[in-house]
Coordinates of C-alpha atoms in Angstrom, one line a residue:
X912 CA 20.8 -7.9 -26.4
X913 CA 17.5 -6.3 -27.1
X914 CA 14.4 -7.0 -24.9
X915 CA 11.6 -8.2 -27.2
X916 CA 9.3 -9.9 -24.7
X917 CA 9.3 -9.2 -20.9
X918 CA 8.0 -11.4 -18.1
X919 CA 7.1 -9.5 -14.9
X920 CA 7.6 -11.8 -11.9
X921 CA 5.2 -9.9 -9.8
X922 CA 1.5 -8.8 -9.6
X923 CA -0.8 -6.0 -8.8
X924 CA 0.1 -2.3 -9.4
X925 CA 3.7 -2.6 -10.2
X926 CA 3.2 -5.3 -12.9
X927 CA 0.5 -3.0 -14.5
X928 CA 2.9 0.0 -14.3
X929 CA 5.8 -2.0 -16.0
X930 CA 3.4 -3.1 -18.8
X931 CA 2.5 0.5 -19.5
X932 CA 6.1 1.4 -20.3
X933 CA 6.5 -1.8 -22.4
X934 CA 3.4 -1.0 -24.4
X935 CA 4.8 2.4 -25.2
X936 CA 8.1 0.9 -26.3
X937 CA 6.5 -2.0 -28.3
X938 CA 7.8 -4.8 -26.0
X939 CA 5.5 -7.8 -25.6
X940 CA 4.6 -8.7 -22.0
X941 CA 4.0 -11.8 -20.0
X942 CA 2.2 -11.9 -16.6
X943 CA 2.4 -14.7 -14.1
X944 CA -0.5 -15.3 -11.6
X945 CA -1.5 -17.5 -8.7
X946 CA -4.9 -19.1 -8.0
X947 CA -6.0 -16.0 -6.1
X948 CA -5.1 -13.7 -9.2
X949 CA -6.7 -15.5 -12.0
X950 CA -8.9 -12.6 -12.9
X951 CA -6.6 -9.9 -11.7
X952 CA -6.0 -6.6 -13.6
X953 CA -2.3 -7.4 -14.2
X954 CA -3.4 -10.6 -16.0
X955 CA -5.9 -8.7 -18.2
X956 CA -3.3 -6.0 -19.1
X957 CA -0.5 -8.4 -20.3
X958 CA -0.3 -9.9 -23.8
X959 CA 0.1 -13.3 -22.3
X960 CA -0.4 -14.8 -18.8
X961 CA 0.8 -18.0 -17.2
X962 CA -0.5 -19.7 -14.1
X963 CA 2.3 -20.5 -11.7
X964 CA 0.8 -22.0 -8.6
X965 CA -1.5 -21.7 -5.5
X966 CA -2.5 -18.5 -3.7
X967 CA 0.3 -18.5 -1.0
X968 CA 3.3 -16.6 -2.3
X969 CA 5.6 -19.4 -1.4
X970 CA 3.6 -21.6 -3.8
X971 CA 3.5 -19.1 -6.7
X972 CA 5.3 -15.8 -6.8
X973 CA 8.4 -17.1 -4.9
X974 CA 8.8 -20.2 -7.0
X975 CA 11.9 -19.6 -9.2
X976 CA 11.4 -22.8 -11.3
X977 CA 7.7 -21.9 -12.1
X978 CA 8.7 -18.3 -13.2
X979 CA 11.6 -19.6 -15.4
X980 CA 9.2 -22.3 -16.9
X981 CA 6.7 -19.5 -17.7
X982 CA 9.4 -17.5 -19.4
X983 CA 10.5 -20.6 -21.6
X984 CA 6.9 -21.4 -22.4
X985 CA 6.0 -17.9 -23.7
X986 CA 9.5 -17.2 -25.4
X987 CA 10.2 -14.2 -23.0
X988 CA 13.8 -13.2 -23.2
X989 CA 13.9 -10.9 -20.1
X990 CA 12.5 -10.9 -16.4
X991 CA 11.6 -7.9 -14.4
X992 CA 11.1 -8.7 -10.7
X993 CA 9.1 -5.5 -9.8
X994 CA 9.6 -4.9 -6.0
X995 CA 9.0 -7.4 -3.1
X996 CA 8.9 -11.1 -3.7
X997 CA 12.2 -12.2 -5.4
X998 CA 13.3 -8.7 -6.5
X999 CA 16.3 -8.7 -4.1
X1000 CA 17.0 -12.3 -4.1
X1001 CA 20.5 -12.9 -5.6
X1002 CA 20.0 -16.6 -6.2
X1003 CA 16.9 -15.8 -8.3
X1004 CA 18.9 -13.2 -10.3
X1005 CA 21.6 -15.8 -10.9
X1006 CA 19.0 -18.4 -12.0
X1007 CA 17.5 -15.9 -14.5
X1008 CA 21.0 -15.2 -16.0
X1009 CA 21.9 -18.9 -16.0
X1010 CA 18.7 -19.6 -18.0
X1011 CA 20.0 -17.3 -20.8
X1012 CA 17.6 -14.5 -20.0
X1013 CA 18.1 -10.8 -19.5
X1014 CA 17.8 -9.9 -15.8
X1015 CA 16.3 -6.4 -15.3
X1016 CA 18.1 -5.6 -12.1
X1017 CA 21.5 -5.1 -10.5
X1018 CA 24.3 -7.8 -10.7
X1019 CA 23.7 -10.6 -8.2
X1020 CA 27.0 -9.6 -6.5
X1021 CA 25.7 -6.1 -5.7
X1022 CA 22.5 -7.6 -4.4
X1023 CA 24.5 -9.8 -2.0
X1024 CA 26.8 -7.0 -0.9
X1025 CA 23.9 -4.8 0.0
X1026 CA 21.7 -7.4 1.5
X1027 CA 23.1 -8.0 5.0
X1028 CA 22.9 -4.6 6.8
X1029 CA 26.1 -5.1 8.7
X1030 CA 28.2 -5.8 5.4
X1031 CA 26.4 -2.9 3.6
X1032 CA 27.4 -0.5 6.4
X1033 CA 31.0 -1.7 6.2
X1034 CA 31.1 -1.1 2.5
X1035 CA 29.6 2.3 3.0
X1036 CA 32.2 3.3 5.6
X1037 CA 35.0 2.2 3.2
X1038 CA 33.4 4.3 0.5
X1039 CA 33.5 7.4 2.7
X1040 CA 29.7 7.4 3.4
X1041 CA 28.7 8.6 6.9
X1042 CA 27.4 5.7 9.1
X1043 CA 25.8 5.8 12.6
X1044 CA 27.9 4.6 15.6
X1045 CA 27.1 0.9 16.3
X1046 CA 28.1 -2.7 16.6
X1047 CA 28.2 -4.9 13.5
X1048 CA 30.5 -7.7 14.6
X1049 CA 30.3 -11.5 14.2
X1050 CA 30.1 -12.2 17.9
X1051 CA 26.5 -12.6 18.9
X1052 CA 26.7 -13.8 22.5
X1053 CA 24.9 -11.8 25.2
X1054 CA 28.0 -10.7 27.0
X1055 CA 29.5 -9.1 23.8
X1056 CA 26.3 -7.4 22.8
X1057 CA 25.8 -6.1 26.4
X1058 CA 29.3 -4.6 26.4
X1059 CA 28.9 -3.1 23.0
X1060 CA 25.6 -1.6 24.0
X1061 CA 27.3 0.1 26.9
X1062 CA 29.8 1.7 24.5
X1063 CA 27.1 3.0 22.2
X1064 CA 25.0 4.3 24.9
X1065 CA 21.1 4.3 25.3
X1066 CA 18.7 4.6 23.7
X1067 CA 19.7 2.3 20.9
X1068 CA 18.2 0.0 18.3
X1069 CA 18.6 -3.7 17.8
X1070 CA 18.3 -4.6 14.1
X1071 CA 18.2 -7.8 12.3
X1072 CA 21.2 -8.1 10.0
X1073 CA 19.0 -9.7 7.3
X1074 CA 16.1 -7.4 8.2
X1075 CA 13.6 -5.6 6.1
X1076 CA 10.0 -4.2 6.3
X1077 CA 10.4 -3.1 9.9
X1078 CA 10.8 -6.8 11.2
X1079 CA 13.5 -7.7 13.6
X1080 CA 13.9 -4.2 15.1
X1081 CA 13.6 -3.4 18.7
X1082 CA 14.2 -0.1 20.6
X1083 CA 16.0 -0.2 23.9
X1084 CA 15.7 2.7 26.3
X1085 CA 17.7 1.4 29.1
X1086 CA 20.2 -1.4 30.0
X1087 CA 17.7 -3.3 32.0
X1088 CA 15.5 -3.9 28.9
X1089 CA 18.4 -5.2 26.7
X1090 CA 18.2 -8.9 27.4
X1091 CA 14.4 -9.3 26.8
X1092 CA 14.4 -7.2 23.6
X1093 CA 17.4 -9.1 22.3
X1094 CA 15.6 -12.4 22.7
X1095 CA 12.5 -11.0 21.0
X1096 CA 14.4 -9.4 18.1
X1097 CA 16.4 -12.6 17.5
X1098 CA 13.2 -14.8 17.6
X1099 CA 11.5 -12.5 15.1
X1100 CA 14.6 -12.3 12.8
X1101 CA 14.9 -16.1 12.8
X1102 CA 11.1 -16.5 11.9
X1103 CA 11.1 -13.8 9.2
X1104 CA 14.5 -14.3 7.5
X1105 CA 15.9 -17.6 8.8
X1106 CA 18.8 -15.5 10.3
X1107 CA 18.8 -14.5 13.8
X1108 CA 22.0 -12.3 13.7
X1109 CA 21.5 -8.7 15.0
X1110 CA 23.5 -5.5 15.1
X1111 CA 23.3 -2.5 17.4
X1112 CA 22.9 1.0 16.4
X1113 CA 22.7 4.4 18.1
X1114 CA 19.1 5.6 18.1
X1115 CA 18.1 8.8 16.4
X1116 CA 15.1 9.8 18.5
X1117 CA 13.4 12.1 16.1
X1118 CA 14.4 10.5 12.8
X1119 CA 13.7 11.5 9.2
X1120 CA 14.0 9.1 6.4
X1121 CA 15.5 10.5 3.2
X1122 CA 16.7 8.4 0.3
X1123 CA 18.5 9.0 -3.0
X1124 CA 17.6 7.4 -6.4
X1125 CA 20.6 6.1 -8.1
X1126 CA 21.3 4.6 -11.4
X1127 CA 24.2 2.7 -12.9
X1128 CA 25.1 0.9 -16.1
X1129 CA 27.5 -1.7 -17.5
X1130 CA 29.9 1.0 -18.7
X1131 CA 30.8 2.3 -15.3
X1132 CA 28.5 5.3 -15.3
X1133 CA 26.5 6.2 -12.1
X1134 CA 24.1 9.1 -11.5
X1135 CA 21.5 10.2 -9.0
X1136 CA 18.0 11.5 -9.7
X1137 CA 17.8 13.6 -6.5
X1138 CA 16.2 12.6 -3.2
X1139 CA 12.8 11.6 -1.8
X1140 CA 11.6 12.1 1.8
X1141 CA 9.8 9.0 3.2
X1142 CA 9.4 10.1 6.8
X1143 CA 5.7 9.6 7.2
X1144 CA 5.6 6.0 8.3
X1145 CA 3.4 3.7 10.5
X1146 CA 5.3 0.9 12.1
X1147 CA 8.3 1.5 9.7
X1148 CA 6.0 1.2 6.7
X1149 CA 5.9 4.2 4.4
X1150 CA 2.6 6.0 4.0
X1151 CA 3.2 9.1 2.0
X1152 CA 6.4 9.9 0.1
X1153 CA 7.5 13.2 -1.5
X1154 CA 10.3 14.6 -3.7
X1155 CA 12.3 16.6 -3.2
X1156 CA 12.7 16.5 0.6
X1157 CA 11.3 19.5 2.4
X1158 CA 13.8 21.9 3.8
X1159 CA 16.8 20.5 1.8
X1160 CA 19.6 23.0 1.3
X1161 CA 21.6 22.8 -1.9
X1162 CA 24.8 21.9 -0.1
X1163 CA 23.3 19.1 2.0
X1164 CA 21.7 17.7 -1.2
X1165 CA 25.0 17.7 -2.9
X1166 CA 26.7 15.9 0.0
X1167 CA 23.9 13.4 0.3
X1168 CA 23.6 12.6 -3.4
X1169 CA 27.4 12.5 -3.7
X1170 CA 27.6 9.8 -1.0
X1171 CA 24.8 7.8 -2.6
X1172 CA 26.7 7.8 -6.0
X1173 CA 29.9 6.8 -4.2
X1174 CA 28.3 3.7 -2.7
X1175 CA 26.7 2.7 -6.0
X1176 CA 30.2 2.8 -7.8
X1177 CA 31.8 1.0 -4.9
X1178 CA 29.6 -2.1 -5.6
X1179 CA 29.6 -1.8 -9.3
X1180 CA 25.9 -1.1 -9.3
X1181 CA 23.8 -1.4 -12.4
X1182 CA 20.1 -0.4 -12.9
X1183 CA 17.8 1.3 -10.4
X1184 CA 18.8 1.5 -6.7
X1185 CA 17.9 3.4 -3.7
X1186 CA 20.4 4.5 -1.0
X1187 CA 18.6 5.3 2.2
X1188 CA 19.7 7.6 4.9
X1189 CA 18.4 8.3 8.5
X1190 CA 18.4 12.0 9.4
X1191 CA 18.3 13.8 12.7
X1192 CA 15.0 15.6 12.4
X1193 CA 15.5 17.5 15.7
X1194 CA 17.6 20.1 13.9
X1195 CA 17.8 21.7 10.4
X1196 CA 19.3 19.6 7.6
X1197 CA 23.1 19.9 7.6
X1198 CA 26.0 17.9 6.3
X1199 CA 26.6 16.2 9.6
X1200 CA 22.9 15.2 10.3
X1201 CA 22.6 12.2 8.0
X1202 CA 23.9 8.7 8.0
X1203 CA 23.7 5.6 5.7
X1204 CA 20.8 3.3 6.6
X1205 CA 20.6 0.7 3.8
X1206 CA 20.5 0.3 0.1
X1207 CA 17.5 -1.2 -1.7
X1208 CA 18.7 -3.1 -4.9
X1209 CA 15.5 -2.7 -6.9
X1210 CA 12.9 -0.2 -8.0
X1211 CA 11.1 1.4 -5.1
X1212 CA 7.4 1.6 -4.6
X1213 CA 7.8 5.4 -4.5
X1214 CA 9.7 5.8 -7.8
X1215 CA 6.8 7.8 -9.4
X1216 CA 7.5 10.9 -7.4
X1217 CA 11.1 10.9 -8.8
X1218 CA 9.6 10.5 -12.3
X1219 CA 7.3 13.4 -11.8
X1220 CA 10.0 15.9 -10.7
X1221 CA 12.5 14.7 -13.4
X1222 CA 10.3 13.9 -16.3
X1223 CA 12.0 10.5 -16.7
X1224 CA 10.6 7.0 -17.0
X1225 CA 12.7 4.9 -14.6
X1226 CA 11.4 1.6 -15.9
X1227 CA 12.5 2.6 -19.4
X1228 CA 15.8 3.4 -17.9
X1229 CA 15.9 -0.1 -16.4
X1230 CA 15.2 -1.8 -19.7
X1231 CA 17.8 0.3 -21.5
X1232 CA 20.6 -0.5 -18.9
X1233 CA 19.6 -4.2 -18.7
X1234 CA 19.9 -4.4 -22.5
X1235 CA 23.5 -3.2 -22.3
X1236 CA 22.8 0.5 -23.0
X1237 CA 24.2 3.6 -21.3
X1238 CA 22.2 5.7 -18.9
X1239 CA 20.1 8.0 -21.0
X1240 CA 21.3 11.2 -19.4
X1241 CA 24.5 12.6 -17.9
X1242 CA 24.3 14.0 -14.4
X1243 CA 24.4 17.6 -15.6
X1244 CA 21.4 17.0 -17.8
X1245 CA 19.1 15.6 -15.1
X1246 CA 17.0 18.5 -13.8
X1247 CA 14.7 18.8 -10.8
X1248 CA 11.4 20.7 -11.3
X1249 CA 8.5 21.2 -9.0
X1250 CA 7.2 18.8 -6.2
X1251 CA 5.5 15.5 -6.0
X1252 CA 3.7 13.4 -3.5
X1253 CA 2.7 9.7 -3.5
X1254 CA 0.0 8.3 -1.2
X1255 CA -0.3 4.5 -0.8
X1256 CA -4.0 3.4 -1.2
X1257 CA -4.4 0.3 0.9
X1258 CA -7.3 -2.1 1.6
X1259 CA -6.8 -1.8 5.4
X1260 CA -8.7 -0.3 8.3
X1261 CA -6.6 2.2 10.3
X1262 CA -9.2 2.2 13.1
X1263 CA -8.6 -1.5 13.6
X1264 CA -4.9 -1.3 13.9
X1265 CA -4.6 -1.2 10.1
X1266 CA -6.2 -4.6 9.8
X1267 CA -6.0 -5.6 6.1
X1268 CA -9.2 -6.4 4.3
X1269 CA -10.1 -8.7 1.5
X1270 CA -13.1 -9.2 -0.8
X1271 CA -15.1 -7.9 -3.6
X1272 CA -14.4 -4.2 -4.6
X1273 CA -17.9 -2.7 -5.1
X1274 CA -16.6 0.7 -6.2
X1275 CA -13.0 2.0 -6.7
X1276 CA -11.5 5.0 -8.3
X1277 CA -11.2 8.8 -8.4
X1278 CA -14.6 10.5 -8.6
X1279 CA -13.2 13.3 -10.6
X1280 CA -11.2 12.6 -13.9
X1281 CA -7.5 13.0 -13.1
X1282 CA -5.5 15.7 -14.8
X1283 CA -2.7 13.8 -16.5
X1284 CA -0.1 16.3 -15.7
X1285 CA -0.9 16.9 -12.1
X1286 CA -2.5 13.6 -11.0
X1287 CA -1.3 10.1 -11.8
X1288 CA -3.2 6.9 -10.7
X1289 CA -1.2 3.7 -10.6
X1290 CA -3.4 0.8 -9.7
X1291 CA -3.6 -2.9 -9.8
X1292 CA -7.3 -3.1 -9.2
X1293 CA -10.6 -1.9 -10.5
X1294 CA -14.3 -1.9 -9.6
X1295 CA -15.5 -5.5 -9.6
X1296 CA -12.1 -7.0 -8.8
X1297 CA -11.4 -9.2 -5.8
X1298 CA -8.7 -8.2 -3.2
X1299 CA -7.1 -11.5 -2.0
X1300 CA -6.0 -11.9 1.6
X1301 CA -2.7 -13.5 0.6
X1302 CA -0.6 -10.5 -0.2
X1303 CA 0.3 -6.9 0.7
X1304 CA -2.7 -4.6 1.3
X1305 CA -1.5 -1.9 -1.0
X1306 CA -3.7 -1.8 -4.1
X1307 CA -3.0 1.5 -5.7
X1308 CA -0.8 4.7 -5.6
X1309 CA -2.0 8.3 -5.9
X1310 CA 0.7 10.5 -7.3
X1311 CA 0.4 14.3 -7.6
X1312 CA 2.6 17.1 -8.9
X1313 CA 2.7 20.8 -8.4
X1314 CA 5.1 23.6 -9.2
X1315 CA 5.5 24.2 -5.5
X1316 CA 5.1 21.9 -2.4
X1317 CA 2.1 23.9 -1.3
X1318 CA 0.4 23.4 -4.8
X1319 CA 1.1 19.7 -4.8
X1320 CA -0.1 19.2 -1.3
X1321 CA -3.5 21.0 -2.1
X1322 CA -3.9 18.7 -5.1
X1323 CA -3.2 15.7 -2.9
X1324 CA -5.7 16.5 -0.3
X1325 CA -8.4 17.5 -2.8
X1326 CA -7.8 14.2 -4.8
X1327 CA -7.8 12.1 -1.7
X1328 CA -11.3 13.6 -0.8
X1329 CA -12.5 12.2 -4.1
X1330 CA -10.9 8.8 -3.8
X1331 CA -13.6 6.1 -3.3
X1332 CA -13.0 2.5 -2.2
X1333 CA -16.0 0.5 -1.2
X1334 CA -16.5 -3.2 -0.4
X1335 CA -13.1 -3.5 1.5
X1336 CA -11.6 -1.2 4.0
X1337 CA -9.8 2.0 2.9
X1338 CA -7.1 4.1 4.3
X1339 CA -7.8 7.2 2.0
X1340 CA -9.3 9.2 4.8
X1341 CA -6.5 8.4 7.1
X1342 CA -4.1 9.6 4.4
X1343 CA -6.0 12.9 3.9
X1344 CA -5.9 13.6 7.7
X1345 CA -2.1 13.0 7.7
X1346 CA -1.5 15.3 4.7
X1347 CA -3.7 18.0 6.3
X1348 CA -2.0 18.0 9.6
X1349 CA 0.0 21.0 10.7
X1350 CA 3.2 19.0 11.1
X1351 CA 3.0 17.4 7.6
X1352 CA 2.1 20.7 6.0
X1353 CA 5.1 22.4 7.7
X1354 CA 7.3 19.4 6.8
X1355 CA 8.3 18.9 10.4
X1356 CA 6.9 15.3 10.7
X1357 CA 9.2 12.4 11.4
X1358 CA 9.2 8.6 11.3
X1359 CA 7.5 8.2 14.7
X1360 CA 4.9 11.0 14.2
X1361 CA 2.0 8.9 13.1
X1362 CA 2.5 6.6 16.2
X1363 CA 2.3 9.7 18.4
X1364 CA -0.9 10.9 16.8
X1365 CA -2.7 7.8 15.8
X1366 CA -5.8 8.3 18.0
X1367 CA -6.7 11.5 16.0
X1368 CA -5.7 10.1 12.6
X1369 CA -7.0 6.6 12.4
X1370 CA -10.8 6.7 12.9
X1371 CA -13.1 8.4 10.4
X1372 CA -14.8 11.4 12.1
X1373 CA -18.4 11.0 13.1
X1374 CA -19.0 14.1 11.0
X1375 CA -18.0 12.3 7.8
X1376 CA -20.3 9.3 8.6
X1377 CA -23.2 11.6 9.6
X1378 CA -22.8 13.7 6.5
X1379 CA -22.8 10.6 4.3
X1380 CA -26.0 9.3 5.9
X1381 CA -27.8 12.6 5.6
X1382 CA -26.8 12.9 2.0
X1383 CA -28.4 9.5 1.1
X1384 CA -31.5 10.4 3.2
X1385 CA -31.9 13.7 1.2
X1386 CA -31.4 11.9 -2.1
X1387 CA -34.1 9.4 -1.2
X1388 CA -36.5 12.0 0.0
X1389 CA -36.2 14.1 -3.1
X1390 CA -38.6 13.6 -6.0
X1391 CA -37.9 15.9 -8.9
X1392 CA -40.8 14.6 -11.0
X1393 CA -43.7 15.0 -8.7
X1394 CA -44.3 18.1 -6.6
X1395 CA -47.9 17.3 -5.5
X1396 CA -48.7 17.6 -1.8
X1397 CA -49.1 13.7 -1.8
X1398 CA -45.5 13.2 -3.0
X1399 CA -43.7 15.4 -0.5
X1400 CA -41.7 13.2 1.9
X1401 CA -41.8 15.6 4.8
X1402 CA -43.6 13.5 7.5
X1403 CA -46.5 16.0 7.5
X1404 CA -48.5 16.2 10.7
X1405 CA -51.2 18.7 11.8
X1406 CA -49.8 21.3 14.2
X1407 CA -46.2 20.1 14.1
X1408 CA -43.1 21.0 12.1
X1409 CA -42.1 18.8 9.0
X1410 CA -39.9 15.9 9.8
X1411 CA -38.0 14.0 7.0
X1412 CA -36.4 10.7 8.4
X1413 CA -35.2 7.6 6.7
X1414 CA -34.0 4.3 8.2
X1415 CA -30.4 3.7 6.9
X1416 CA -27.4 1.6 7.8
X1417 CA -23.8 2.7 7.5
X1418 CA -21.5 -0.4 7.2
X1419 CA -24.3 -2.5 8.8
X1420 CA -25.2 -0.2 11.7
X1421 CA -28.8 1.0 11.3
X1422 CA -30.3 4.3 12.5
X1423 CA -33.1 6.6 11.8
X1424 CA -31.6 9.5 9.9
X1425 CA -33.1 13.0 10.0
X1426 CA -32.3 14.6 6.6
X1427 CA -32.7 18.1 8.0
X1428 CA -30.6 17.8 11.2
X1429 CA -28.1 20.6 11.5
X1430 CA -24.4 19.7 11.1
X1431 CA -22.7 19.4 14.4
X1432 CA -19.3 19.6 12.7
X1433 CA -18.3 20.7 9.3
X1434 CA -17.6 17.8 6.8
X1435 CA -16.5 17.7 3.2
X1436 CA -19.4 17.5 0.8
X1437 CA -20.4 13.8 0.4
X1438 CA -20.0 12.1 -3.1
X1439 CA -22.6 9.4 -3.8
X1440 CA -22.3 6.4 -6.1
X1441 CA -25.4 4.2 -6.7
X1442 CA -24.4 0.6 -6.3
X1443 CA -27.9 -0.8 -6.5
X1444 CA -31.4 0.4 -5.5
X1445 CA -30.6 -0.3 -1.9
X1446 CA -26.9 0.3 -1.6
X1447 CA -24.8 3.4 -2.0
X1448 CA -21.0 4.1 -1.7
X1449 CA -20.7 7.5 -0.1
X1450 CA -17.3 9.3 0.3
X1451 CA -16.8 12.3 2.6
X1452 CA -13.2 13.6 3.0
X1453 CA -11.8 10.3 1.6
X1454 CA -13.7 8.2 4.1
X1455 CA -16.1 5.8 2.2
X1456 CA -19.2 4.3 3.8
X1457 CA -21.5 1.5 2.5
X1458 CA -24.9 3.0 3.1
X1459 CA -27.8 0.6 2.8
X1460 CA -31.5 0.7 3.0
X1461 CA -32.8 -2.0 5.4
X1462 CA -35.9 -3.7 3.9
X1463 CA -36.8 -6.3 6.6
X1464 CA -39.8 -7.6 4.9
X1465 CA -37.9 -8.2 1.7
X1466 CA -35.0 -9.8 3.6
X1467 CA -37.5 -12.1 5.4
X1468 CA -39.2 -13.2 2.2
X1469 CA -35.9 -14.0 0.6
X1470 CA -34.9 -16.1 3.6
X1471 CA -37.8 -18.5 2.9
X1472 CA -36.3 -19.9 -0.3
X1473 CA -33.8 -19.6 -3.1
X1474 CA -30.6 -21.2 -4.1
X1475 CA -28.0 -18.9 -2.5
X1476 CA -26.7 -18.2 1.0
X1477 CA -25.1 -14.7 0.8
X1478 CA -23.3 -12.6 3.3
X1479 CA -26.0 -10.2 4.8
X1480 CA -23.3 -7.6 5.6
X1481 CA -19.4 -7.2 5.4
X1482 CA -17.7 -9.5 7.8
X1483 CA -15.3 -12.4 8.4
X1484 CA -16.2 -16.0 7.8
X1485 CA -15.6 -17.9 11.0
X1486 CA -16.6 -21.4 9.9
X1487 CA -18.2 -23.3 7.0
X1488 CA -20.0 -26.5 7.9
X1489 CA -21.6 -27.0 4.5
X1490 CA -20.1 -29.7 2.2
X1491 CA -20.7 -29.9 -1.5
X1492 CA -23.1 -32.7 -2.4
X1493 CA -24.5 -32.9 1.1
X1494 CA -28.4 -32.9 1.7
X1495 CA -29.5 -30.2 4.0
X1496 CA -32.8 -29.1 5.5
X1497 CA -34.1 -25.6 5.7
X1498 CA -32.7 -23.9 8.8
X1499 CA -29.5 -26.0 8.9
X1500 CA -26.5 -23.8 9.8
X1501 CA -24.1 -23.8 6.7
X1502 CA -21.7 -21.0 7.8
X1503 CA -21.0 -18.5 10.6
X1504 CA -20.1 -14.9 9.9
X1505 CA -18.5 -12.4 12.3
X1506 CA -19.7 -8.9 11.7
X1507 CA -20.1 -5.9 13.9
X1508 CA -18.4 -7.8 16.7
X1509 CA -21.2 -10.4 16.7
X1510 CA -21.5 -14.0 15.2
X1511 CA -24.3 -14.6 12.6
X1512 CA -25.3 -18.1 11.8
X1513 CA -26.3 -18.4 8.1
X1514 CA -28.9 -21.1 7.5
X1515 CA -30.1 -23.1 4.5
X1516 CA -33.0 -21.2 2.8
X1517 CA -34.7 -24.5 2.0
X1518 CA -34.4 -28.2 1.8
X1519 CA -32.0 -29.2 -0.9
X1520 CA -28.5 -30.3 -1.9
X1521 CA -25.3 -28.2 -1.7
X1522 CA -23.9 -27.5 -5.1
X1523 CA -20.8 -25.5 -4.3
X1524 CA -18.9 -23.7 -1.5
X1525 CA -17.5 -20.2 -2.2
X1526 CA -16.1 -19.2 1.2
X1527 CA -13.3 -20.4 3.5
X1528 CA -12.8 -19.7 7.3
X1529 CA -10.9 -16.5 7.8
X1530 CA -12.0 -15.0 4.6
X1531 CA -13.2 -11.3 4.6
X1532 CA -16.4 -11.0 2.6
X1533 CA -18.6 -8.1 1.3
X1534 CA -22.3 -7.7 1.7
X1535 CA -24.1 -9.8 -0.8
X1536 CA -21.2 -12.0 -1.6
X1537 CA -22.1 -15.6 -2.4
X1538 CA -21.0 -18.1 0.3
X1539 CA -22.9 -21.4 -0.4
X1540 CA -25.0 -22.3 -3.4
X1541 CA -27.7 -25.0 -3.6
X1542 CA -28.6 -27.1 -6.6
X1543 CA -31.3 -25.4 -8.6
X1544 CA -34.7 -26.9 -8.2

């Protein structure tokens, strides 16, 4: 059956990316959205959009009945789940099929078979795929687990059977720690997945993560599209992915991809899937250094790097296979060319333990027009959009290509230096520091590498902040139209050298900046975007700072009256005492904001009546964001 109208049961970047292929193929598209996403980019990009519930995912993007109702309402005849949310939920896949719709994904039976990690490894063993030594039995009592741990030997991993996303995993270095870590892992597994069962597995102490993209169809065909290396991770969350894997010999590639295809065929797989392997990174890649980890029964976040090195559109392949067609190419016709990287751009602060941020995006994008052949920009957000606090912090993906790994890596670091995200936290500078490290450049990094070097990777260097401040100071002191002595901003004094200083604040911290101060450390050239006469987004080495000009007299005057209470700086709303319709007097505290590790009471600017509340406790807000509005006088 031909797909004529596709509903994407997802949001953000992946929904926009799927719509792009549909537009090229002439397929109509339907977006679904929550309260938090009413004005989101994926809603704007679709031909039609249907509201499906409140902001929490459980009340919107995880509601099967609401999604199916949206498909019926719009006449969509197919559903694509994207990744995350319901993408690996067999019951959702069955409900889609039962509703008479085309399910763009693998058969529910394959999803179920590969879901529990213990069952997946049993199937892999039977298919002849190498699996790590471990315990995957039904008995879950402490005595059995302790005895099995002794057989495996320490160090080992406790892993939730129904796990994913790094949850329910504990590392145990010695027998004395086993009991406490078991209790912790079971508790987290029950809370995260509703299933407290665990398995034990031999620990690879310097692991690499290499995965194979596979594809199957309804006609019994199965192929691979080579491998990806996803070893750069923080707390088991991928950060930068690449294809192909560095240092991969031809014979090892053949063995690994052959194992992946065997597993796909063993479960009658259809559509896009990824077979993940854990690899011993303490030695060169060999046929006996990789073991099956798990299978992801969906399209992966990092699928663009495979598209870049093969020239194929994997979403198009998904649509063809879901419609009953054959895989577009035979294995011998799938070619690997060049090298690609993907960097996940997230609204999070690496210096604050990767704390996710939310709020209004003041500026976002690449400051240099991307080369379509070398640089691809997949994003679910634009300048002026609002990042909600309800979902994953990833908001875009930067994908680059080069004929060699070295060329692609140079393009990646250069482009990250020109990636600007202002108004919410950004990890672009962190990504660039990872990519520029000696270990990543040499391809010797491993899954635990970021954790071992986090202190030097997380925080933006002072040199980047200082360079950004000096750049704005220089900009403000320059006057190209007036070169008279009276217009020169050099702090002229008799019998003293010139001094050019400007009072500026970087992310709310004010200081007197000397525009002519020598550089203590070399920093990339800052790139400035004017946001308003008093605000600038400045990017140095991928680290973006909000530089403002404090005007205390203007701020004091504005505080005497007006209809709006706005956030004076980026921060977190601790409390909102204002209530719509209430009478307030000038000076009454309406909200409390936490910023720069201090609490700031925000008061009514005049006597009046509260018209509306625009903030909730716990919300991350940007400077200038409206929190409370008074009725106009």
